[in-house]
Coordinates of C-alpha atoms in Angstrom, one line a residue:
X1 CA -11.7 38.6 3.9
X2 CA -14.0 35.5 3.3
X3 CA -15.3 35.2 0.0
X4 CA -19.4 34.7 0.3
X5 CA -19.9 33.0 -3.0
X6 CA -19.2 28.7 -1.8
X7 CA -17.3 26.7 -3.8
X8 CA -19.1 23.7 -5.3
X9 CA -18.3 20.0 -4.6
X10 CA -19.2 17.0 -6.5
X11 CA -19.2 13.9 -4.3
X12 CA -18.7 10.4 -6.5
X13 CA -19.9 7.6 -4.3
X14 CA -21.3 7.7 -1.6
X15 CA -20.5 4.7 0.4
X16 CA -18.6 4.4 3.4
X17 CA -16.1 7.1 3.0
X18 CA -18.2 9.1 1.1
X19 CA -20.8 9.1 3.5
X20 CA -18.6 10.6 5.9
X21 CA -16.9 13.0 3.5
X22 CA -20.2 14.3 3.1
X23 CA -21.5 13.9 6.9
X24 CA -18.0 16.3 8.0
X25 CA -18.4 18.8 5.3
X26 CA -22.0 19.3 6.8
X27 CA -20.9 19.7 10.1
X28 CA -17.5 21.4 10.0
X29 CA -19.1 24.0 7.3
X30 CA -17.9 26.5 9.1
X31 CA -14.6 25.6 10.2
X32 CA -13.7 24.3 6.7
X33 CA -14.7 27.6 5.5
X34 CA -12.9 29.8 8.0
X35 CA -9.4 27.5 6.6
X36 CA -10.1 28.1 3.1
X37 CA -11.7 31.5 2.8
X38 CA -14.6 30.5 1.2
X39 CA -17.4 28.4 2.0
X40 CA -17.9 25.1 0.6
X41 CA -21.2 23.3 -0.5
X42 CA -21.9 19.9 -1.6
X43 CA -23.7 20.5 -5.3
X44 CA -24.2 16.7 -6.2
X45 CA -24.1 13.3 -5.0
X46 CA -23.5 10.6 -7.7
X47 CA -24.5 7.5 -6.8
X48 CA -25.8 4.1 -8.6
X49 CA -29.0 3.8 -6.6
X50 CA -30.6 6.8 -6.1
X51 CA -33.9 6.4 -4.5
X52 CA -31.8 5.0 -1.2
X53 CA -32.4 7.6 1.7
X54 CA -28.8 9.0 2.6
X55 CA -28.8 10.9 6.4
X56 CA -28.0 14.3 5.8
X57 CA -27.8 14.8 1.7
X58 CA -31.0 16.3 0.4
X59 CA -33.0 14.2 -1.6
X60 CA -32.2 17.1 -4.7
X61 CA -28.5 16.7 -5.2
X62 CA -28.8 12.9 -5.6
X63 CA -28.5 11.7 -9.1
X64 CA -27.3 8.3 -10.6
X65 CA -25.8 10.2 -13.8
X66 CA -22.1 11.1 -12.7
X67 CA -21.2 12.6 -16.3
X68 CA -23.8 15.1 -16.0
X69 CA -23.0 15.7 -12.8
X70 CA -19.5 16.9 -13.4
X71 CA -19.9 18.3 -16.9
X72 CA -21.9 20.8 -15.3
X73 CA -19.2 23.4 -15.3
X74 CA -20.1 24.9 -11.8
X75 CA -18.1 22.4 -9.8
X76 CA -14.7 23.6 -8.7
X77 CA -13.7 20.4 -7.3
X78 CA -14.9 16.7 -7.8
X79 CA -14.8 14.4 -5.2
X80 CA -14.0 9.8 -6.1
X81 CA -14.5 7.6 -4.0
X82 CA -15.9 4.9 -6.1
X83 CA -13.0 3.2 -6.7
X84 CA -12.4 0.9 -9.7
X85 CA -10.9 1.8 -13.2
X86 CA -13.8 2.9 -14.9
X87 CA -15.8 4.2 -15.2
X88 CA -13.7 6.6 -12.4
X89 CA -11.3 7.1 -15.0
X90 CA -13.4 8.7 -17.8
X91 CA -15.3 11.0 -15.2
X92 CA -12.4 12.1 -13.8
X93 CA -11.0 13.1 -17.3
X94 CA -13.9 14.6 -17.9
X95 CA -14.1 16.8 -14.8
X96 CA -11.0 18.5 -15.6
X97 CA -11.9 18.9 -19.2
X98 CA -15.1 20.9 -17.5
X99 CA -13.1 22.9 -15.2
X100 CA -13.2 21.0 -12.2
X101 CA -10.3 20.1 -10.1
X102 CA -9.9 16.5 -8.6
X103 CA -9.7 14.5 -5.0
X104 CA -9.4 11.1 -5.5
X105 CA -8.8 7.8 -2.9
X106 CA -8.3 5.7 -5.8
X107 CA -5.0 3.5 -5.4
X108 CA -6.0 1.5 -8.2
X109 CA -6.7 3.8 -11.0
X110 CA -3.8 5.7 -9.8
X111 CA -1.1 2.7 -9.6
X112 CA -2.6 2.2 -13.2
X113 CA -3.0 5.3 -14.9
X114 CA -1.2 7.9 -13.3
X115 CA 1.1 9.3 -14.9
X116 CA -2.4 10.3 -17.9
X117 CA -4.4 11.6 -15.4
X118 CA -1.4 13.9 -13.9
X119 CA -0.8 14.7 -17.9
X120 CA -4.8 15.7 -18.1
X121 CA -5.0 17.8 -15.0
X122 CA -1.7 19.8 -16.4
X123 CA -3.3 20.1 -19.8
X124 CA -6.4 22.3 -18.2
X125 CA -4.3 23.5 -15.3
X126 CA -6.3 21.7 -12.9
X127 CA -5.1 19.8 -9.3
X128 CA -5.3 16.0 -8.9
X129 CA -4.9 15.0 -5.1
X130 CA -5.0 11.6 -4.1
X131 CA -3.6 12.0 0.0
X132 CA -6.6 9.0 0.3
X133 CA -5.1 6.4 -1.7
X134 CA -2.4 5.2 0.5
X135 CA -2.9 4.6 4.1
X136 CA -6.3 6.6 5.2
X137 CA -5.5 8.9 7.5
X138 CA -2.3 8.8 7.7
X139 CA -0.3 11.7 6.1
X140 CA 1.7 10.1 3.6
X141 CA 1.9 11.6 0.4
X142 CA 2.0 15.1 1.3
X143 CA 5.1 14.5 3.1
X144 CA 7.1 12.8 0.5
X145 CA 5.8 15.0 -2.0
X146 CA 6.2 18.8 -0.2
X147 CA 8.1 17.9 3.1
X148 CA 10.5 15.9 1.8
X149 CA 11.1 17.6 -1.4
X150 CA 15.0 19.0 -0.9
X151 CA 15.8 15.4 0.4
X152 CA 16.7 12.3 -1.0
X153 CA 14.5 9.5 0.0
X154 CA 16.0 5.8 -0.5
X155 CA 13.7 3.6 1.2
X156 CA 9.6 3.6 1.5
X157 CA 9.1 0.4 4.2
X158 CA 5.7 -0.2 6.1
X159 CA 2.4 -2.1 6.6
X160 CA -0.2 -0.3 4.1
X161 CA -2.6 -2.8 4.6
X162 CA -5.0 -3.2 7.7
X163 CA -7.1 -6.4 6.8
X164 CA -3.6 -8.0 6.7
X165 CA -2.4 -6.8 9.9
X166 CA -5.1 -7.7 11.2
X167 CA -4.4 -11.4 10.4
X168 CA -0.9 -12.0 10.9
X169 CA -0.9 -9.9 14.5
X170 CA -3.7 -12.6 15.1
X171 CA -1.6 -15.7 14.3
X172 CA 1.1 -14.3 16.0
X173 CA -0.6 -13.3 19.7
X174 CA -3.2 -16.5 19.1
X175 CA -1.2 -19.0 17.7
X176 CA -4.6 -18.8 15.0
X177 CA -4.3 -20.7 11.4
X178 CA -4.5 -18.5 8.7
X179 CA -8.1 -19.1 8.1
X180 CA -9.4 -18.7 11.5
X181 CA -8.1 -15.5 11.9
X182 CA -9.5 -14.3 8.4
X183 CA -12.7 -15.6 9.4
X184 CA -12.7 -13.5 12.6
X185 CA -11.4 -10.5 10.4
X186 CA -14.5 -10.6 8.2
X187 CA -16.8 -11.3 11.0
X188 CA -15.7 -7.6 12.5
X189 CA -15.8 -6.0 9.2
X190 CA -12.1 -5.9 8.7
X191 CA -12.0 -8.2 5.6
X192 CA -14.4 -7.8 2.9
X193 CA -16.8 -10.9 1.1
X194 CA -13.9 -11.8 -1.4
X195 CA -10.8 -10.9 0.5
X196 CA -8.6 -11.8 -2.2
X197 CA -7.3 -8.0 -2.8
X198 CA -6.0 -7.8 0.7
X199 CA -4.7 -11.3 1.1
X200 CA -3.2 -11.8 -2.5
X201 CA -1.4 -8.3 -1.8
X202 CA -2.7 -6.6 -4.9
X203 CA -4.5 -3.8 -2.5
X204 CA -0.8 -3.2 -1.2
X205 CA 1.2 -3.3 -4.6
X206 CA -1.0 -0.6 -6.0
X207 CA -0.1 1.7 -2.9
X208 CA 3.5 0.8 -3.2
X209 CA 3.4 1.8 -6.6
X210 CA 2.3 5.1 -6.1
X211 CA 4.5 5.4 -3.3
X212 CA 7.6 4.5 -5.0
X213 CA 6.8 7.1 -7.7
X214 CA 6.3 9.8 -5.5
X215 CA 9.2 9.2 -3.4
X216 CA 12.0 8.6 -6.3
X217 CA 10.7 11.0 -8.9
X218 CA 9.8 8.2 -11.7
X219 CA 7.1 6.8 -13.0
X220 CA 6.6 3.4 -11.3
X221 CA 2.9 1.5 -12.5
X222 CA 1.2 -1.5 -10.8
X223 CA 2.7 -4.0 -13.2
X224 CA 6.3 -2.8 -11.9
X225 CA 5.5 -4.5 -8.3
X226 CA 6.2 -7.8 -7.3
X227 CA 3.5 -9.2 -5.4
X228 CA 3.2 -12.1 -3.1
X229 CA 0.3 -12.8 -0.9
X230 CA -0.3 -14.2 2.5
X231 CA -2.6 -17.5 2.3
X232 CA 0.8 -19.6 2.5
X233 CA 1.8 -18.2 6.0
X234 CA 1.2 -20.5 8.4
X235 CA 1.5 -21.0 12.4
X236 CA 4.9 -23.0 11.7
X237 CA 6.1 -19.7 9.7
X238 CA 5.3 -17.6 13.2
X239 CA 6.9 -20.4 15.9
X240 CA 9.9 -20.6 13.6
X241 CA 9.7 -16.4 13.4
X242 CA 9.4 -16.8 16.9
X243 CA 13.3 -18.5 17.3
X244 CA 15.0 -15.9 15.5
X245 CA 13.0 -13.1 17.5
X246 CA 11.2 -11.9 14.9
X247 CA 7.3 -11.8 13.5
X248 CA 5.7 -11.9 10.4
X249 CA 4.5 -8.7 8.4
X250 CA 3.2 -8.0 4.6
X251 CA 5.3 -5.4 3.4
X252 CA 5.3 -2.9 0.7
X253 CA 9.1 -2.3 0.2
X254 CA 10.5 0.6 -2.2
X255 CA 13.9 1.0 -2.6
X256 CA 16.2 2.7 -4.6
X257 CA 19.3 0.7 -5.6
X258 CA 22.9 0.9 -4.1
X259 CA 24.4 2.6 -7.3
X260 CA 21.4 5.0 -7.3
X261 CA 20.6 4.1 -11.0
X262 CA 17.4 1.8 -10.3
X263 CA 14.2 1.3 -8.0
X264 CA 12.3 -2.0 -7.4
X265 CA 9.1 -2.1 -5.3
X266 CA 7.2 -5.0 -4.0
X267 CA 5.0 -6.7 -1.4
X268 CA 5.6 -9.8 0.3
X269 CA 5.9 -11.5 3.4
X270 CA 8.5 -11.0 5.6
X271 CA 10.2 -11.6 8.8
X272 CA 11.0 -8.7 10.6
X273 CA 12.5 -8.5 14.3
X274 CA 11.0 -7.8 17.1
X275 CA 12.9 -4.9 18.4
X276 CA 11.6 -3.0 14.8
X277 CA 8.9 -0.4 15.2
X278 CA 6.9 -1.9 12.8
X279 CA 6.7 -5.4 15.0
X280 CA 5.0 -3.7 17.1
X281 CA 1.6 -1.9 14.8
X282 CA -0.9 -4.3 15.6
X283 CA -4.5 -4.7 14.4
X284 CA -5.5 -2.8 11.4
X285 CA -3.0 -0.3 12.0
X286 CA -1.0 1.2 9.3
X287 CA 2.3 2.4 9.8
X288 CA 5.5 3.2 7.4
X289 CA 9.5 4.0 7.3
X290 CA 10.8 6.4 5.0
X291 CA 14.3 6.5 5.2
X292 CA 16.3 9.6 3.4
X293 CA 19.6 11.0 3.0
X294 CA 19.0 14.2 5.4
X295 CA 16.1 13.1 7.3
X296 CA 16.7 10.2 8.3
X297 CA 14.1 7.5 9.3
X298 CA 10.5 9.0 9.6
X299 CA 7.5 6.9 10.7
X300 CA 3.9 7.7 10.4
X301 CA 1.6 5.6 11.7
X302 CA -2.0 5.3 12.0
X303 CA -5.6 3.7 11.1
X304 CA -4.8 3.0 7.2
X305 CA -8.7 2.3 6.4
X306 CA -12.3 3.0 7.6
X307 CA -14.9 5.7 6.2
X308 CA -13.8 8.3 8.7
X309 CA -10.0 8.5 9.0
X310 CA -10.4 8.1 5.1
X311 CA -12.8 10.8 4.7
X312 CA -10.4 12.9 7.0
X313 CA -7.7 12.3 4.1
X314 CA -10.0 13.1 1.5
X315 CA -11.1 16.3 3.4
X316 CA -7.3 17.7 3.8
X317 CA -7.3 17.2 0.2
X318 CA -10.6 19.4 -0.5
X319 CA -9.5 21.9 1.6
X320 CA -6.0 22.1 0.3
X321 CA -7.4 22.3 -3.5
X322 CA -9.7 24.7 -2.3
X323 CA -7.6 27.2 -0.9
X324 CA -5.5 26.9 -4.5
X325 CA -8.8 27.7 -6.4
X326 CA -9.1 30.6 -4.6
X327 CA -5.8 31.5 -5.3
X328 CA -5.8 31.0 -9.1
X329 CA -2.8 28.2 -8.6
X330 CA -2.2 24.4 -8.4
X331 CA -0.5 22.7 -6.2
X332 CA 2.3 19.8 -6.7
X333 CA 1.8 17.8 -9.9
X334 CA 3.7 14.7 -11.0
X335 CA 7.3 14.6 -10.5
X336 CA 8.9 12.1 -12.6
X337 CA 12.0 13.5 -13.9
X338 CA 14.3 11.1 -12.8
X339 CA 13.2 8.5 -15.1
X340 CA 14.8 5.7 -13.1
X341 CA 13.9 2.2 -14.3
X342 CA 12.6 -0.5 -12.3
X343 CA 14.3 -3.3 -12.1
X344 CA 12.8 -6.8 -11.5
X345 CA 12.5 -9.2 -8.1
X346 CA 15.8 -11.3 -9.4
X347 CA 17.8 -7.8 -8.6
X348 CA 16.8 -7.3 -5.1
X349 CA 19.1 -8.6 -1.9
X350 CA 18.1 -9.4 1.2
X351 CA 18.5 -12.4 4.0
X352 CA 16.1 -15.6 3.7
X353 CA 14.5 -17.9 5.9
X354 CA 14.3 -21.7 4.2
X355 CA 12.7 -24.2 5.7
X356 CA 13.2 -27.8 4.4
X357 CA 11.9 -31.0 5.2
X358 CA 15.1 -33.8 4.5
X359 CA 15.9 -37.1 5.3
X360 CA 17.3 -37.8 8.4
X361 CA 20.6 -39.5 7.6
X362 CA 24.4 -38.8 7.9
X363 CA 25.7 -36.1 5.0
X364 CA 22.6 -34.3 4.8
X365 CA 24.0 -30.8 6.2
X366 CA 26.9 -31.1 3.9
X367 CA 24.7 -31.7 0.9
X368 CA 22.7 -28.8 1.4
X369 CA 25.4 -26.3 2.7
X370 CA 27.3 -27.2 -0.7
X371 CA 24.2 -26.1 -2.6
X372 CA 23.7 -22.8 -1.3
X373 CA 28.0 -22.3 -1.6
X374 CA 27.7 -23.5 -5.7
X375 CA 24.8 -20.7 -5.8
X376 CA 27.0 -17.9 -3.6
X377 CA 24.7 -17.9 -1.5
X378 CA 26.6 -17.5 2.5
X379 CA 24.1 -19.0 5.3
X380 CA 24.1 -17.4 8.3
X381 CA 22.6 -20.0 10.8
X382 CA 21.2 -23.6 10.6
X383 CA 19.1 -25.2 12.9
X384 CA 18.2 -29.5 12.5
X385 CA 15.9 -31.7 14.2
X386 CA 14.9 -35.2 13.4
X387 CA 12.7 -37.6 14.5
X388 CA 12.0 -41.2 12.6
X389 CA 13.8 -40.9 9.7
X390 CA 12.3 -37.2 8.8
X391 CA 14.2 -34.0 9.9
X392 CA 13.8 -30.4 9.1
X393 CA 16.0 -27.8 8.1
X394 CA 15.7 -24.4 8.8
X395 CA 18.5 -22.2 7.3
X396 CA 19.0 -18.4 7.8
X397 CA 21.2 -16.5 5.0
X398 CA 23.4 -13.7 4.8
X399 CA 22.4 -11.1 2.3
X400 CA 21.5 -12.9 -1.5
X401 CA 20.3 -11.6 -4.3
X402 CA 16.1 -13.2 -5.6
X403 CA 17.8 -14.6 -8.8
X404 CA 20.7 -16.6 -6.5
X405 CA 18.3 -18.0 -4.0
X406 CA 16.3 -19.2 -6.5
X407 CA 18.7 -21.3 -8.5
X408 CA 19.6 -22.0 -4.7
X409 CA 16.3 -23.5 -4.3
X410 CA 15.6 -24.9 -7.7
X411 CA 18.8 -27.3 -7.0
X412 CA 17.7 -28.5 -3.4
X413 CA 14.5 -29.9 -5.0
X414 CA 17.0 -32.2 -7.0
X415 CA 18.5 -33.8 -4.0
X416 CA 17.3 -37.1 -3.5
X417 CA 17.9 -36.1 0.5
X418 CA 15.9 -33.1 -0.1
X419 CA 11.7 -34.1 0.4
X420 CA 10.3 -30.7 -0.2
X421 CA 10.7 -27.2 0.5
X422 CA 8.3 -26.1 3.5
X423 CA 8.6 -22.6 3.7
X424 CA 10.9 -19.5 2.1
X425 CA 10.6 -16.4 3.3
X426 CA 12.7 -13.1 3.6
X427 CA 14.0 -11.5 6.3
X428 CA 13.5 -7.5 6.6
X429 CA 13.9 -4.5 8.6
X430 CA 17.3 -5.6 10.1

């Protein structure tokens, strides 16, 4: 039996995705209240300009005060989606301190602060879902949190990121410079003003933070992540890609180590080959490998951004918190019990791809092959060619440790035979 009296949603922001949140609620009113048992009505709309005409929301439940909004102590669930630390962090606090439960899309508070804002909702027995934060639409969390909860998850692998997708599938089908294809990203909306969250990888290391948390049962925070952008990849990192039949991703890579005592998570570029499933997610596709004990390898894949596969995130979340309301429970909170440290970038092993510019002279090779043997470091292939005096060197390793290929490095900059290092770059997914 439905229950007549609605349950009252406060909608934070209302921008792109919360424009839509509030555009499906309105026109799936009776759908969404058929799958919770209850109907659901939009009570507010916080929002820093509110004399702006907004298609659909009544004039009435705009307001440009948020803490009134959800200190109100009608609302069952608060909706963010403005993003940012604060002051999203203090009203969501605050909603929970008022009796409101919380659906958030906000990797970056999250990454930062979430193992206090799990701690708050506990305190007043309150849910905090956050399906949103990682890759839009595509289910994500809920699986590694409820799915895959009697198995052992060991890897988190994927593209998490569409802006840079978008970019690096362009250099690789166009042949495109770096720039030229961000350009065209921002012309069709893909890439934002200042890009530099995307492209410096800092969008992705916050979502690999909260994935690695989720999927190993500890608390992992943004300043855990190792992050490397972008801007340095060039077309000569794709034709050289290109030889060893591979292409060039950003990653968000979460891994739990060998001996089962550690995680590391980071973002970077890497090579990956061609005959991978994620070589193949093009555009501003998302898509991500989670590989577990009893499961296997999973992938879900799907549009990771935009206001309405977002706001369809966001919306599974409302409905799910909904239907707990009604039930007098809450759902999943944080699981950290684990406890495993992360360990830093020097700890993690994987092949590399070196490319060095070198004088073109007998004795070269044997230089440079003794280097990386001094440093354990076993290569795997080498490829030469010269011209004029100048020659690169492109050398493909076995698996090496961050902290060996370094020193690796650091000592072919000391060969006089040695005129710079072009490119490194690891090599993933094999």
């Amino acid at each position: 039996m439905m229950r007549t009296r609605p349950l009252k949603v406060a909608l934070l922001g209302c921008g792109v995705v919360g424009s839509e949140v509030a555009r499906i609620m309105t026109t799936h009113a009776a759908d969404l209240a058929a799958r919770i048992g209850a109907p659901v009505e939009l009570a507010g709309v916080a929002v820093r300009r509110p004399s702006k005409v907004r298609e659909g929301i009544a004039p009435e439940l705009v307001t440009s005060d948020a803490t009134a909004l959800v200190k109100r102590g009608d609302i069952d669930v608060v909706v963010e989606v403005i993003g940012g630390i604060e002051p999203a962090r203090s009203l969501i606090t605050t909603a929970f301190e008022h009796g409101a439960s919380v659906v958030s899309a906000n990797k970056a508070l999250l990454a930062q602060d979430g193992a206090a804002l799990h701690a708050a909702a506990e305190e007043h027995g309150r849910d905090l879902y956050y399906e949103a934060a990682v890759a839009g639409a595509i289910p994500l969390i809920r699986p590694l949190r409820e799915s895959l909860a009697g198995d052992k998850v060991n890897r988190v692998l994927g593209i998490v990121n569409g802006t840079t997708n978008f970019i690096l599938d362009k250099m690789d089908s166009t042949g495109a410079g770096y720039q030229e294809a961000l350009d065209e990203a921002t012309a069709l909306g893909y890439a934002e003003a200042d890009p530099t969250a995307d492209v410096e990888g800092f969008d992705a290391a916050a979502k690999a933070a909260i994935l690695a948390g989720i999927a190993f049962h500890s608390r992992v925070r943004l300043d855990d992540v190792y992050r490397e952008g972008m801007t340095e990849v060039t077309a000569a990192d794709f034709a050289s890609a290109k030889n060893m039949g591979c292409t060039i991703k950003l990653l968000a890579i979460c891994e739990r180590a060998q001996d089962g005592g550690s995680v590391t998570a980071r973002v970077h570029p890497a090579m990956i080959p061609l005959t991978h499933p994620l070589a193949s997610v093009r555009g501003a596709y998302n898509a991500v490998f989670v590989e577990s004990d009893a499961s296997g390898q999973l992938m879900f894949y799907g549009p990771g951004a935009g206001g309405a596969p977002t706001a369809s995130a966001v919306l599974g979340d409302l409905v799910a918190v909904c239907r707990n309301r009604l039930g007098g429970a809450t759902g999943p909170g944080e699981s950290a019990y684990a406890a495993l440290p992360v360990s830093g970038m020097g700890e993690v092993v994987t092949r590399y791809h070196i490319s060095l510019d070198v004088a073109d002279k007998p004795g070269v090779l044997a230089q440079v092959a003794t280097v990386f043997a001094e440093h354990g470091v076993s290569i795997d292939t080498v490829r030469q060619q010269g011209n004029n005096g100048e020659a690169s060197l492109v050398v493909v390793t076995h698996r090496a440790s961050d902290a060996s290929l370094s020193g690796t490095v650091e000592a072919l900059r000391k060969l006089d035979t040695v005129r710079g290092v072009a490119s490194i770059m690891r090599v993933e997914g094999e």
